Structure formats: C-alpha cells, structure tokens
Short mmCIF file of C-alpha atoms and ligand atoms in Angstrom, two decimals:
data_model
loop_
_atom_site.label_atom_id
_atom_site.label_comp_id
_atom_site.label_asym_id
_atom_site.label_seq_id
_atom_site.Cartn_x
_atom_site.Cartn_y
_atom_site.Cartn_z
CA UNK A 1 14.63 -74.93 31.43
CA UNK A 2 15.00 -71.57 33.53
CA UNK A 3 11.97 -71.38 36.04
CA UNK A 4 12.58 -67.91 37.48
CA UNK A 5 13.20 -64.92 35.07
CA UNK A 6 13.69 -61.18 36.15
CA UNK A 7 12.98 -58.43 34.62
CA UNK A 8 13.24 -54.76 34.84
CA UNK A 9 9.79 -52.95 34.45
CA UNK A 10 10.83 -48.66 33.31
CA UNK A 11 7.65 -47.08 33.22
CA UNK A 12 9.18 -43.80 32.87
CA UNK A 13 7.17 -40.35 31.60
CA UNK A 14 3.81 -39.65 30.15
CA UNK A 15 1.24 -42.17 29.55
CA UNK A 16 4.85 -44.63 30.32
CA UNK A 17 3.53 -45.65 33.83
CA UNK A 18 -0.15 -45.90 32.87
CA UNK A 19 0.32 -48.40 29.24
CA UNK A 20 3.00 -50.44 32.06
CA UNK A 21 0.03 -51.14 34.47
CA UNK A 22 -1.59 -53.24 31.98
CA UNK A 23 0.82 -55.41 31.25
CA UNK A 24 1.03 -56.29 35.10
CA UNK A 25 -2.14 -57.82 34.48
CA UNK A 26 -0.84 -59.70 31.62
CA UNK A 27 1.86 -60.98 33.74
CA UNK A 28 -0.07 -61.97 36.61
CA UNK A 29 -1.90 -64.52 34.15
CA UNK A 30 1.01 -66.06 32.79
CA UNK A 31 2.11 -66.43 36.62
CA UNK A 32 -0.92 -68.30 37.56
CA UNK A 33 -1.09 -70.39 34.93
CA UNK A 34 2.29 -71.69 34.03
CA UNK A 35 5.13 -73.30 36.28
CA UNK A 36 7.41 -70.59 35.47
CA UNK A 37 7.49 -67.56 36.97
CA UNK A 38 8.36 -63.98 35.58
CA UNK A 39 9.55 -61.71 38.54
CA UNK A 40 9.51 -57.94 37.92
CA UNK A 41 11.88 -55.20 39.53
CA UNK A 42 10.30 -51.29 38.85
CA UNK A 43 12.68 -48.52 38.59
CA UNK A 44 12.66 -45.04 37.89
CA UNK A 45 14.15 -43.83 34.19
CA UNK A 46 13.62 -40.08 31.88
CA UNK A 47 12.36 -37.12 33.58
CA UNK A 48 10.83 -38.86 36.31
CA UNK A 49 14.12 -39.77 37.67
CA UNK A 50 15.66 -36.62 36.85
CA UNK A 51 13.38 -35.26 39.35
CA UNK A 52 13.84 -37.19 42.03
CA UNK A 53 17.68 -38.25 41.59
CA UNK A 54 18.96 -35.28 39.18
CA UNK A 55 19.80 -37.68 36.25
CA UNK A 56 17.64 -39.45 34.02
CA UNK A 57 19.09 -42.54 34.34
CA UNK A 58 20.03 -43.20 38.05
CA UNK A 59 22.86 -45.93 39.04
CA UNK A 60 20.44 -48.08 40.57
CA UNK A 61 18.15 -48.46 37.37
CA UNK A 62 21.29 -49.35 34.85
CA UNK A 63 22.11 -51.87 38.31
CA UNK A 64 18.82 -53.51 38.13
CA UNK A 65 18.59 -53.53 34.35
CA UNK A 66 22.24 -55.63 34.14
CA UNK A 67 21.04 -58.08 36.99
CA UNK A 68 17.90 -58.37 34.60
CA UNK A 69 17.03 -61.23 31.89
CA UNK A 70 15.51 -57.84 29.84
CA UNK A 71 13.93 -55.03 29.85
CA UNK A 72 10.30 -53.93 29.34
CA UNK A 73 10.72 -49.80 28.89
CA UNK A 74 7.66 -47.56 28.81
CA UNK A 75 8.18 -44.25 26.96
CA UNK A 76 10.17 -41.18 28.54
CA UNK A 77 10.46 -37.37 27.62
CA UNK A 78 8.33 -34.38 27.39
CA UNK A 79 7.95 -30.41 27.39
CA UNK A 80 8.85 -30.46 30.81
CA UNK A 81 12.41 -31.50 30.29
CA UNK A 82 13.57 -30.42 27.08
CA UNK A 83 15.26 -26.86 28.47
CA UNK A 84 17.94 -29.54 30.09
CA UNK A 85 21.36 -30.16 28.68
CA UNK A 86 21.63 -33.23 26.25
CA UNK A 87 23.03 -35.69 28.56
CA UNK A 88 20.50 -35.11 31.38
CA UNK A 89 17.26 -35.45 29.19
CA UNK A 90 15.15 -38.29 29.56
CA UNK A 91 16.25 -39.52 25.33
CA UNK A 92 19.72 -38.68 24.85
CA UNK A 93 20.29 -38.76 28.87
CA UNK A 94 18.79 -42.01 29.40
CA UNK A 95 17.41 -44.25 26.20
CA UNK A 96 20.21 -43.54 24.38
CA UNK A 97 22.75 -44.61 26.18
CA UNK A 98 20.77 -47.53 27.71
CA UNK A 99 21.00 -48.82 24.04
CA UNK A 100 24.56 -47.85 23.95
CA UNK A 101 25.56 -49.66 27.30
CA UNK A 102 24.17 -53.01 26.50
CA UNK A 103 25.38 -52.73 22.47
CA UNK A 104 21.41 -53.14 20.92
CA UNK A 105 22.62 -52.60 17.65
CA UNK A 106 18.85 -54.31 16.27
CA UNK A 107 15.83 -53.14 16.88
CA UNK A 108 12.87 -55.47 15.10
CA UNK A 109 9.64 -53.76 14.74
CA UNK A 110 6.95 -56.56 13.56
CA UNK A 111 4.31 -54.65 11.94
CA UNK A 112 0.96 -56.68 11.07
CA UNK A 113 -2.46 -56.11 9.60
CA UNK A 114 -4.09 -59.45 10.17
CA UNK A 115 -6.42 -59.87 8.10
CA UNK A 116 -10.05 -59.27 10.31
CA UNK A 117 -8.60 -56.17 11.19
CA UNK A 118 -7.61 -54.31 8.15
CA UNK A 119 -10.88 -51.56 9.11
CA UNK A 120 -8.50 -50.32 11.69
CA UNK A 121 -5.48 -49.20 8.61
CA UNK A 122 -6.38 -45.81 6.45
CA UNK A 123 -5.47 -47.46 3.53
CA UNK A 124 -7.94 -48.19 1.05
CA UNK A 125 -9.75 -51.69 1.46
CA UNK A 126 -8.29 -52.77 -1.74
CA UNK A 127 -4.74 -51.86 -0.93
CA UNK A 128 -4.70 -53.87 2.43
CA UNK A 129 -7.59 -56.59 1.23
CA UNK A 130 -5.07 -59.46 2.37
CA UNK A 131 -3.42 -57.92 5.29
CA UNK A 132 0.32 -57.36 5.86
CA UNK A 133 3.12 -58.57 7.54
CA UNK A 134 6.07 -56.60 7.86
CA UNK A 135 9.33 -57.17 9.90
CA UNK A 136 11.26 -53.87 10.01
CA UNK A 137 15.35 -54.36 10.92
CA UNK A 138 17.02 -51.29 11.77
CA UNK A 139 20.34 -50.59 12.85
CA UNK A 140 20.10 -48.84 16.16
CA UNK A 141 23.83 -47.38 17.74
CA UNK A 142 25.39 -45.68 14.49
CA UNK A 143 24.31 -44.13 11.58
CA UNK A 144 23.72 -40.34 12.12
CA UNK A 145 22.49 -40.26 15.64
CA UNK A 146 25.74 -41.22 16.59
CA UNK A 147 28.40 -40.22 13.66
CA UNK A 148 31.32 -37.58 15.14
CA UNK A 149 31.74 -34.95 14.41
CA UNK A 150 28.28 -33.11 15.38
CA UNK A 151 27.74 -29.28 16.62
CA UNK A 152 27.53 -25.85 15.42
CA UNK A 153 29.91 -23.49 13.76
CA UNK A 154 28.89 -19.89 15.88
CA UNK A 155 31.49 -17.88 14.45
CA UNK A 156 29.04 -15.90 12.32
CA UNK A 157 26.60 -15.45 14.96
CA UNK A 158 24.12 -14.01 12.20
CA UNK A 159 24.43 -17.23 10.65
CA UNK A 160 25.05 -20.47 12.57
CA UNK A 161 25.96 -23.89 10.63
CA UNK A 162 24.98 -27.27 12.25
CA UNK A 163 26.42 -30.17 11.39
CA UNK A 164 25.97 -33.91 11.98
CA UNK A 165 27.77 -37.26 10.95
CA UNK A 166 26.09 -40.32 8.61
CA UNK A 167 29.13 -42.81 9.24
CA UNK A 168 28.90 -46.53 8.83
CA UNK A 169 31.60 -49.27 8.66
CA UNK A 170 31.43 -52.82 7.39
CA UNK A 171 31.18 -54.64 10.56
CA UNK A 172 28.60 -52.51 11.68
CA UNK A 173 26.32 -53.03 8.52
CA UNK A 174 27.47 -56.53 7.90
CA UNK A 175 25.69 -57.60 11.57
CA UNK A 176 22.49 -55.97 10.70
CA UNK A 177 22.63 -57.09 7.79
CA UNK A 178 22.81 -60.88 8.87
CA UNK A 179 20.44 -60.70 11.39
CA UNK A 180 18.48 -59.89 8.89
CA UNK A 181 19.07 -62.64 6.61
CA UNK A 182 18.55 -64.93 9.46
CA UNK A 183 14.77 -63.76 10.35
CA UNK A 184 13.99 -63.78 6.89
CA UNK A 185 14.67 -67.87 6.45
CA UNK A 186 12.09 -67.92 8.80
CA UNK A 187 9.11 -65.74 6.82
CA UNK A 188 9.24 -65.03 3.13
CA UNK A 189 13.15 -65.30 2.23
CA UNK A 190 12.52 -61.76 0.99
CA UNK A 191 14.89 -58.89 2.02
CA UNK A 192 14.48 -55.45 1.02
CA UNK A 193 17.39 -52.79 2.15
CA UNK A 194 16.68 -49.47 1.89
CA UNK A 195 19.25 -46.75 1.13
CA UNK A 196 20.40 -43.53 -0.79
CA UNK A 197 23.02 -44.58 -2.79
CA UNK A 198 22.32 -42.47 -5.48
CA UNK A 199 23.39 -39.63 -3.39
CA UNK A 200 24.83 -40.72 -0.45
CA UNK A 201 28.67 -42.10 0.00
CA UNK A 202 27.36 -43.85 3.21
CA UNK A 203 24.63 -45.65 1.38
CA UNK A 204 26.81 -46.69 -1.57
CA UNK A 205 28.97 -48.83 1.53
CA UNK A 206 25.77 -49.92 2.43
CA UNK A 207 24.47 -51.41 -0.68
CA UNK A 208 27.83 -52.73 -1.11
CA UNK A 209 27.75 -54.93 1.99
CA UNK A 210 25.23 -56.13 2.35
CA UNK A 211 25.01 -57.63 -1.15
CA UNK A 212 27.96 -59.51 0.11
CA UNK A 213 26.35 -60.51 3.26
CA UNK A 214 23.57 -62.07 0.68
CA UNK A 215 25.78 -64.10 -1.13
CA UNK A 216 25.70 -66.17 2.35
CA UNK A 217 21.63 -66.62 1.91
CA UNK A 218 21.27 -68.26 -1.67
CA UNK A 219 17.89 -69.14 -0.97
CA UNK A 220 16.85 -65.04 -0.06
CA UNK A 221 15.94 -62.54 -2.59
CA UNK A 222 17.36 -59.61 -1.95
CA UNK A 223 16.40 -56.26 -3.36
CA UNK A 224 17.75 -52.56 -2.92
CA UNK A 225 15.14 -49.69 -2.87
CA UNK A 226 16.10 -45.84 -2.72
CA UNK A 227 14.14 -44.67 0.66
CA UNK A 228 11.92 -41.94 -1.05
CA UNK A 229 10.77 -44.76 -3.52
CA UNK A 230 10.69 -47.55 -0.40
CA UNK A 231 8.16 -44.27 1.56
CA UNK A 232 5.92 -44.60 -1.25
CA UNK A 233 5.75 -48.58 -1.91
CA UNK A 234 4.98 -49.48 1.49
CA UNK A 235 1.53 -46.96 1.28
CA UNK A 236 1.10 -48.06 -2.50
CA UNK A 237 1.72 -51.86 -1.60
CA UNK A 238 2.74 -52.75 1.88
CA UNK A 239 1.79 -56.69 1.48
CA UNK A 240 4.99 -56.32 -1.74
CA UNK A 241 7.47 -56.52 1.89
CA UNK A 242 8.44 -58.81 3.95
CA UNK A 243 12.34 -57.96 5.55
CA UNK A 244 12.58 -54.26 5.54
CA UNK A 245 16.08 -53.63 6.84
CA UNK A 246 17.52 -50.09 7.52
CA UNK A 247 19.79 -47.77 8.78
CA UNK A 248 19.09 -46.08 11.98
CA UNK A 249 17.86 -42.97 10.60
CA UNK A 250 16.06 -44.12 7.27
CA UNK A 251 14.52 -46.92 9.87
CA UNK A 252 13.37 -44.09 12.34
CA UNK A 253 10.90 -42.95 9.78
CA UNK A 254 9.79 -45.78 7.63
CA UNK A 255 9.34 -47.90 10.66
CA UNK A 256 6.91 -45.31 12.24
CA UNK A 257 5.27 -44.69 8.69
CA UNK A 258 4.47 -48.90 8.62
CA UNK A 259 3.17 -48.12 11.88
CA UNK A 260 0.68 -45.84 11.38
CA UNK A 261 -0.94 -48.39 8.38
CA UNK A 262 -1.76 -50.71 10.96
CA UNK A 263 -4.15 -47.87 12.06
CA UNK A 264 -1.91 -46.00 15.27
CA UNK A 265 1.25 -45.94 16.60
CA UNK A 266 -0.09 -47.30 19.91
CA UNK A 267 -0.87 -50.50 18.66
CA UNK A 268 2.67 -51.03 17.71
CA UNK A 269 5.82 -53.22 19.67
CA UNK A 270 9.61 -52.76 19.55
CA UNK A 271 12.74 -55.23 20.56
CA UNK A 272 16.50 -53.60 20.84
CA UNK A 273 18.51 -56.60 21.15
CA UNK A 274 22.38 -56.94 21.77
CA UNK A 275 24.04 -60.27 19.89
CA UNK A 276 22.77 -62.63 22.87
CA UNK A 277 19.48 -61.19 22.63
CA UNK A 278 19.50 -59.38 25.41
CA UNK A 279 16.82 -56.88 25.11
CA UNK A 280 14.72 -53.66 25.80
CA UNK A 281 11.24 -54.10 24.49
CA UNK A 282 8.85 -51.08 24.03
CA UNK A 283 5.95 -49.35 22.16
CA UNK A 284 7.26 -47.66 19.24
CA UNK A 285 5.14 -44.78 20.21
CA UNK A 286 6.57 -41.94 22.77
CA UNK A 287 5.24 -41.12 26.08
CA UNK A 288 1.87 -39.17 24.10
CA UNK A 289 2.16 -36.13 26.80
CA UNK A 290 -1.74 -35.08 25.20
CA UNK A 291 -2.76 -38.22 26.38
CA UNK A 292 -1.54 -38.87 29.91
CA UNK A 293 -3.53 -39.05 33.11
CA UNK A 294 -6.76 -39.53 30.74
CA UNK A 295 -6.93 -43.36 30.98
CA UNK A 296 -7.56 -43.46 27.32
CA UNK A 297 -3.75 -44.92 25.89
CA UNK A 298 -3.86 -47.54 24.20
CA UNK A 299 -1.89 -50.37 26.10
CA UNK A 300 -1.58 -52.44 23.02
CA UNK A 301 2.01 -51.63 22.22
CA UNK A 302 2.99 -52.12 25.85
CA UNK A 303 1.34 -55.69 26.28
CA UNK A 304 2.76 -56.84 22.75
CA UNK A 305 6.60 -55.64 23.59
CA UNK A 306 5.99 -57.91 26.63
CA UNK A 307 4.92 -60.49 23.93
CA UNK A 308 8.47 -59.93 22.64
CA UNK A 309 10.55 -59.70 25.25
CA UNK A 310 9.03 -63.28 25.75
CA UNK A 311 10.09 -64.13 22.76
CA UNK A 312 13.58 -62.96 21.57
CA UNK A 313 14.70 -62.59 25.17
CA UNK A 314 13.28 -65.14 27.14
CA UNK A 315 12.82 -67.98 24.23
CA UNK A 316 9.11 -68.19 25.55
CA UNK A 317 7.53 -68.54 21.99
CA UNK A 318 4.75 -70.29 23.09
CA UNK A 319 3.65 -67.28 25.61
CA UNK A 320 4.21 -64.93 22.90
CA UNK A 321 2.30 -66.54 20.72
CA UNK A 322 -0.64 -66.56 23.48
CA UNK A 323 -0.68 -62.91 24.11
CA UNK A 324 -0.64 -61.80 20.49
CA UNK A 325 -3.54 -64.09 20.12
CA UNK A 326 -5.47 -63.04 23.17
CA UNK A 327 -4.81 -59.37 21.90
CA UNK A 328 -5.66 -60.24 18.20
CA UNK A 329 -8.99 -61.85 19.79
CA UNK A 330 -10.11 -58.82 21.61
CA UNK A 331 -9.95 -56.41 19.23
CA UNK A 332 -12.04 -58.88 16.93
CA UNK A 333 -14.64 -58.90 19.75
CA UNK A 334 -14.95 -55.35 18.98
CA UNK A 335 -12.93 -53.53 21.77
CA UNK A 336 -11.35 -50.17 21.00
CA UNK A 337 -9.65 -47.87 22.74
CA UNK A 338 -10.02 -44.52 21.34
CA UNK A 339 -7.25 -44.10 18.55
CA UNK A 340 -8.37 -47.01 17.18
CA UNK A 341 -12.23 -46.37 17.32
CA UNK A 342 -14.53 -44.10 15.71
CA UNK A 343 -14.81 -41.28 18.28
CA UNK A 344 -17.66 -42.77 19.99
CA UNK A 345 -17.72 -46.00 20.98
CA UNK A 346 -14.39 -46.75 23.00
CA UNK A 347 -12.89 -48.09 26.03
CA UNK A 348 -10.23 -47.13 28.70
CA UNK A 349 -6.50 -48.06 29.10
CA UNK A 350 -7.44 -49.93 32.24
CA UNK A 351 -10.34 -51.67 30.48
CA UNK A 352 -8.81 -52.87 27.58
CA UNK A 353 -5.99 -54.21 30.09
CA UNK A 354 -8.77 -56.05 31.13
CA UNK A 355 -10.27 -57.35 28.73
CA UNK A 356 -7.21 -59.11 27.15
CA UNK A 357 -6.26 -60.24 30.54
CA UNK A 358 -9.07 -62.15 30.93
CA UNK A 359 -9.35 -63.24 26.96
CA UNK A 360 -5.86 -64.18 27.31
CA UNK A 361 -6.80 -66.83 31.05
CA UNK A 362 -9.27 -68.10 28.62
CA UNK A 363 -7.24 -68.79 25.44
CA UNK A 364 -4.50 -70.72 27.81
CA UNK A 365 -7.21 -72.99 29.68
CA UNK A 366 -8.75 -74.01 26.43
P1 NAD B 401 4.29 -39.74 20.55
O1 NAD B 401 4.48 -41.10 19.97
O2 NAD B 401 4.39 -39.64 22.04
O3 NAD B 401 2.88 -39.17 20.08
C1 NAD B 401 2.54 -39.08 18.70
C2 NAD B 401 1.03 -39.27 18.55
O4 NAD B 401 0.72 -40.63 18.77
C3 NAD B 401 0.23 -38.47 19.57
O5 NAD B 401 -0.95 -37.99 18.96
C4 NAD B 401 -0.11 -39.49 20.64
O6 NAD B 401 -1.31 -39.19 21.31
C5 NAD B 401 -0.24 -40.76 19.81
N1 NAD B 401 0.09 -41.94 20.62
C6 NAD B 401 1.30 -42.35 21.02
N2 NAD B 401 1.20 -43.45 21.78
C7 NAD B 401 -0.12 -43.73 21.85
C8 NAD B 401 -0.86 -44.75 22.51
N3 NAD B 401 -0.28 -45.70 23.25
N4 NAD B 401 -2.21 -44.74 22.38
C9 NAD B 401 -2.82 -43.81 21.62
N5 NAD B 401 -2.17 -42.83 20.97
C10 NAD B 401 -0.83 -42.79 21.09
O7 NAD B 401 5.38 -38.80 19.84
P2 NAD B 401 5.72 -37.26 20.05
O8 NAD B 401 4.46 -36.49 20.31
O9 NAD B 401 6.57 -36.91 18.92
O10 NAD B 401 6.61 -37.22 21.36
C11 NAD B 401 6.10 -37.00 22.68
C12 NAD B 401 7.24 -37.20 23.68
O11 NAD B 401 7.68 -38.57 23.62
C13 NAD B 401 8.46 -36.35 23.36
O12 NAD B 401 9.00 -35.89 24.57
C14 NAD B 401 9.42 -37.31 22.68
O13 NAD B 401 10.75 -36.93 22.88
C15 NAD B 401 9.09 -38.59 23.42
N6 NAD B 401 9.40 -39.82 22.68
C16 NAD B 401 9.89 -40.86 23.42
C17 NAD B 401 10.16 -42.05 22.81
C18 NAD B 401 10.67 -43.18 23.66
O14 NAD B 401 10.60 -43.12 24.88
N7 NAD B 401 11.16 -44.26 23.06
C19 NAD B 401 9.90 -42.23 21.43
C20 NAD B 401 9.35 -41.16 20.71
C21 NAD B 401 9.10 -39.97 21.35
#
C-alpha cells in the first residue's frame, strides 16, 4: 500500500480559509497515529487569487492540483467579484473549469440524519423518527450549465431574450447512470432518477437510458419520479430514498434541499470524481460571505469532505469511517456551533475543530 499521499488544500474565499484550518487539525491526528502519511500542498484559487495573480485560477494551482492524489476545495466567490467577466470569477473562472479539466462528471453528496441527531432536522419528529440516509448522484459537466448555445438576443434593446441549453447524450447519462447502480449494490439496491419527462425532450432521453442501464442491475429497483413530485417526497418522506440520481441542474437543487433536512448546509460534504476517482471534495455550502472572519462556521462540511476524499480517492475507508464517527460523537456530546444550536448555547469554528480533533485521537487509541 501507498505510504505517502499528496494533496492539494484550496481554501479559497469567505469563511473557505477559516472551515480549511480545522481540518489541519484533523490531519495532524491521522499523521500521528497511523504509518501513513497525508502531505498537504496550499494554493491560492477564486477571488483570492484573482487578486493577487489576476485570474482565479493561477497556473501554479491547476500544477499542484494534477501532481495531487485529490483535492480538498474550500468555497470561493462573493460580492466582491461578481462585476468581473465570466471567465475571471472565482465559479465559472475557476470551479468550473477545475471540474471540467479533470472530467468530474459525479458528484456524490451523502446526506444522513443518524438517528441521535434527528433534533438538529426541521422536520417534524415523526417524519424523521428513524433517521435518513440519502446518497445523492448528480451529473456534474453537462446538462444546462454547460449546453451551447447560451447568451442574449439584444436586438430589441427594450426587450432582451436569454437563452440557455439542457443537452444530454447517451454516454453522458449512461455513466452516471452506472455509477449509480454500482453504489446502490452497496446500500439499499434502490435507485430513484429524477426527471421532467413529461415536459422536457431532454428528460424523456433520460428516462430512456437509464432504464436500459438498469436492465444491467436485476437485483436494483429502479423508480422514475418527476422533480416537482421528487421536491416534495424527500420533505414528506426522506427515509422512502436511498439512490437519488440527477441531472446537474435538477441535482443542484434537490441536493441542497436534502441538505438543509439534516438541519444546515454546513454540516454537509461533497466528492466530484473523474472515472479513476480522482477527486475534489468540498462542503456543499458556499463561502457564507455573512459569516466570515466571525469564527462561528461550522467546519463540519469541511472535516467530512476530508472524510471523503479519504475514501473515494485515497481508498482509506477505515479513516473515513473514523472521522465521521469522531464527528458523529461530538455532536452527541452536545457541541454546536451556531447554525446548528439554539441561539445561545454554541461554540466557535476553531473550537469545534477541536473538539473532534481530540474525540477523533481518542476513538483511534481505543
Ligand atoms: P452559501 O452556502 O455561502 O450561504 C447560504 C447560507 O448558508 C448562509 O446563510 C450561510 O451563512 C449558510 N452557511 C453556508 N455554509 C455554512 C457553514 N459552514 N456554517 C454555517 N452556515 C453556513 O450560499 P450563497 O449565500 O448563495 O453564496 C455565497 C457565495 O458563495 C456566493 O459568492 C456564491 O457564488 C458562492 N458559492 C460558492 C460555492 C462553491 O465554492 N462551491 C457554492 C455555492 C455558492
């Protein structure tokens, strides 16, 4: 087995460089107390880099990330930078085509309510009495984020047209589609694909591959839900899913609507993974501009995408499984950070970095 690893730390914008700090704590830990060790390489990415090198995604960054085993990304963008053309903001300049260079057509959101912490969801306690355990697939370099043609139509300047492009084409939904297959032999066997086919000509091609794609997985239910009706089933019944797999921009928003039921967005981890599972791995949250400098993030999200860059990138299950634990374990001690709390009894970014720093040194020497 490998015993050095590399990987690129992007802190980027907002609370991006704070939530990262934590996780440096995490990493330290699994340093000292295993005979592998995970070396990290910080460079500058978003607005932050803009400012110092003119582009938000400078040579040297893309040059570290490719001599990298993965990525762990922080957040990037705000107010600051949003007068800029497209390709020089810290999204569409830099994240964008970051997930465009190294082809991370997946990104897997794992969203969980365990069980002893379902006061933290604002579901009703009967809706979430059991918990949930969600694994959302979404296709990440087409769709309409993507699709040509896009612009405007200014010949009428009294009345501008915009114009963008849903476009999808077998291969691109048959390899979603089977990667989510695969992950669901390992949970539930239950896939649910979410669409418009009703109304969309996109979504029809859709529904129409990847019910061949499930004639390959005999042993996985598959079911097809219209995306309005999927919105409202996951807040009516989110323990009814297992698989949720999507389309880029139908998995934009249902992925950050499963977030918010585990009780914030902070809380919450992402992987963007190529075919070799090569990786960028960050909260699913942005850079939370109302939050930064106040040392009161939550650096949940941050410490679990470590969790799964560990896993998916460097096949490190075991440590993954250790720092979800050590996380799940502090919040059952009680710890909040404010999001998650009730207004008044909370802790800081930097002390809940602590805290499942040190839970986490204990879980591994017991
Ligand atoms: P946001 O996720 O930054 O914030 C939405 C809400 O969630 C805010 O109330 C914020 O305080 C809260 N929040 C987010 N992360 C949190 C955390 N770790 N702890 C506690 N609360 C948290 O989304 P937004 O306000 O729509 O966007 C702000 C900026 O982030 C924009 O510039 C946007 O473009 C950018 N953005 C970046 C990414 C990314 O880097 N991947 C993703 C989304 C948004």
């Amino acid at each position: 087995m490998k015993n050095i690893f590399n990987i690129a730390i992007l802190p980027g914008d907002g609370i991006g460089p704070e939530v990262m700090s934590e996780t440096y704590k995490i990493l330290d830990v699994i340093n000292k107390k295993f005979d592998f060790k995970i070396k990290t390489h910080e460079f500058d990415i978003g607005g932050i880099a803009f400012d110092k090198f003119g582009t938000p995604l400078p040579k040297e960054t893309l040059d570290g990330c490719i001599k990298s085993d993965a990525i762990l990304f922080g957040s990037v963008g705000g107010e600051k930078w949003t007068c800029l053309s497209r390709d020089k903001q810290p999204e569409t300049g830099a994240l964008l085509p970051l997930r465009r260079f190294f082809n991370l057509f997946m990104n897997i959101r794992p969203i969980k309510l365990n069980f002893a912490l379902k006061q933290l969801s604002p579901l009703k306690k009967e809706i979430i009495k059991d918990g949930f355990d969600i694994l959302c697939i979404r296709e990440l370099i087409g769709g309409i984020y993507f699709g040509l043609p896009k612009g405007r139509n200014t010949f009428d300047k009294k009345n501008i047209s915009a114009f963008d492009t849903e476009i999808y084409s077998t291969k691109e939904i048959e390899r979603i589609a089977n990667i989510a297959f695969q992950l669901s032999l390992k949970r539930r066997k239950l896939v649910f694909s979410i669409d418009k086919a009703n109304v969309l000509e996109s979504s029809s091609l859709w529904r129409e591959v990847v019910t061949k794609v499930s004639k390959n997985f005999p042993e996985v239910k598959l079911i097809h839900l219209y995306v309005d009706n999927a919105a409202m089933q996951i807040i009516k019944n989110p323990n009814q899913f297992d698989v949720i797999l999507c389309s880029n921009l139908f998995g934009d928003i249902l992925s950050d609507e499963c977030a918010m039921l585990t009780g914030s967005v902070g809380m919450l981890p992402s992987a963007s993974l190529n075919k070799n599972f090569f990786g960028l791995f960050e909260p699913a949250g942005g850079s939370a501009p109302d939050l930064k400098g106040k040392n009161i993030a939550n650096p949940i999200a941050q410490i679990l995408s470590l969790a799964l860059l560990c896993e998916y990138s460097l096949k490190l299950n075991y440590v993954a499984q250790f720092i979800e634990l050590a996380v799940i374990n502090t919040l059952k001690k009680g710890y909040r950070t404010l999001d998650i709390s009730d207004g008044k009894n909370y802790i800081t970014t930097k002390q809940m970095g602590d805290n499942i720093a040190q839970t986490l040194s204990e879980i591994i020497k017991s």
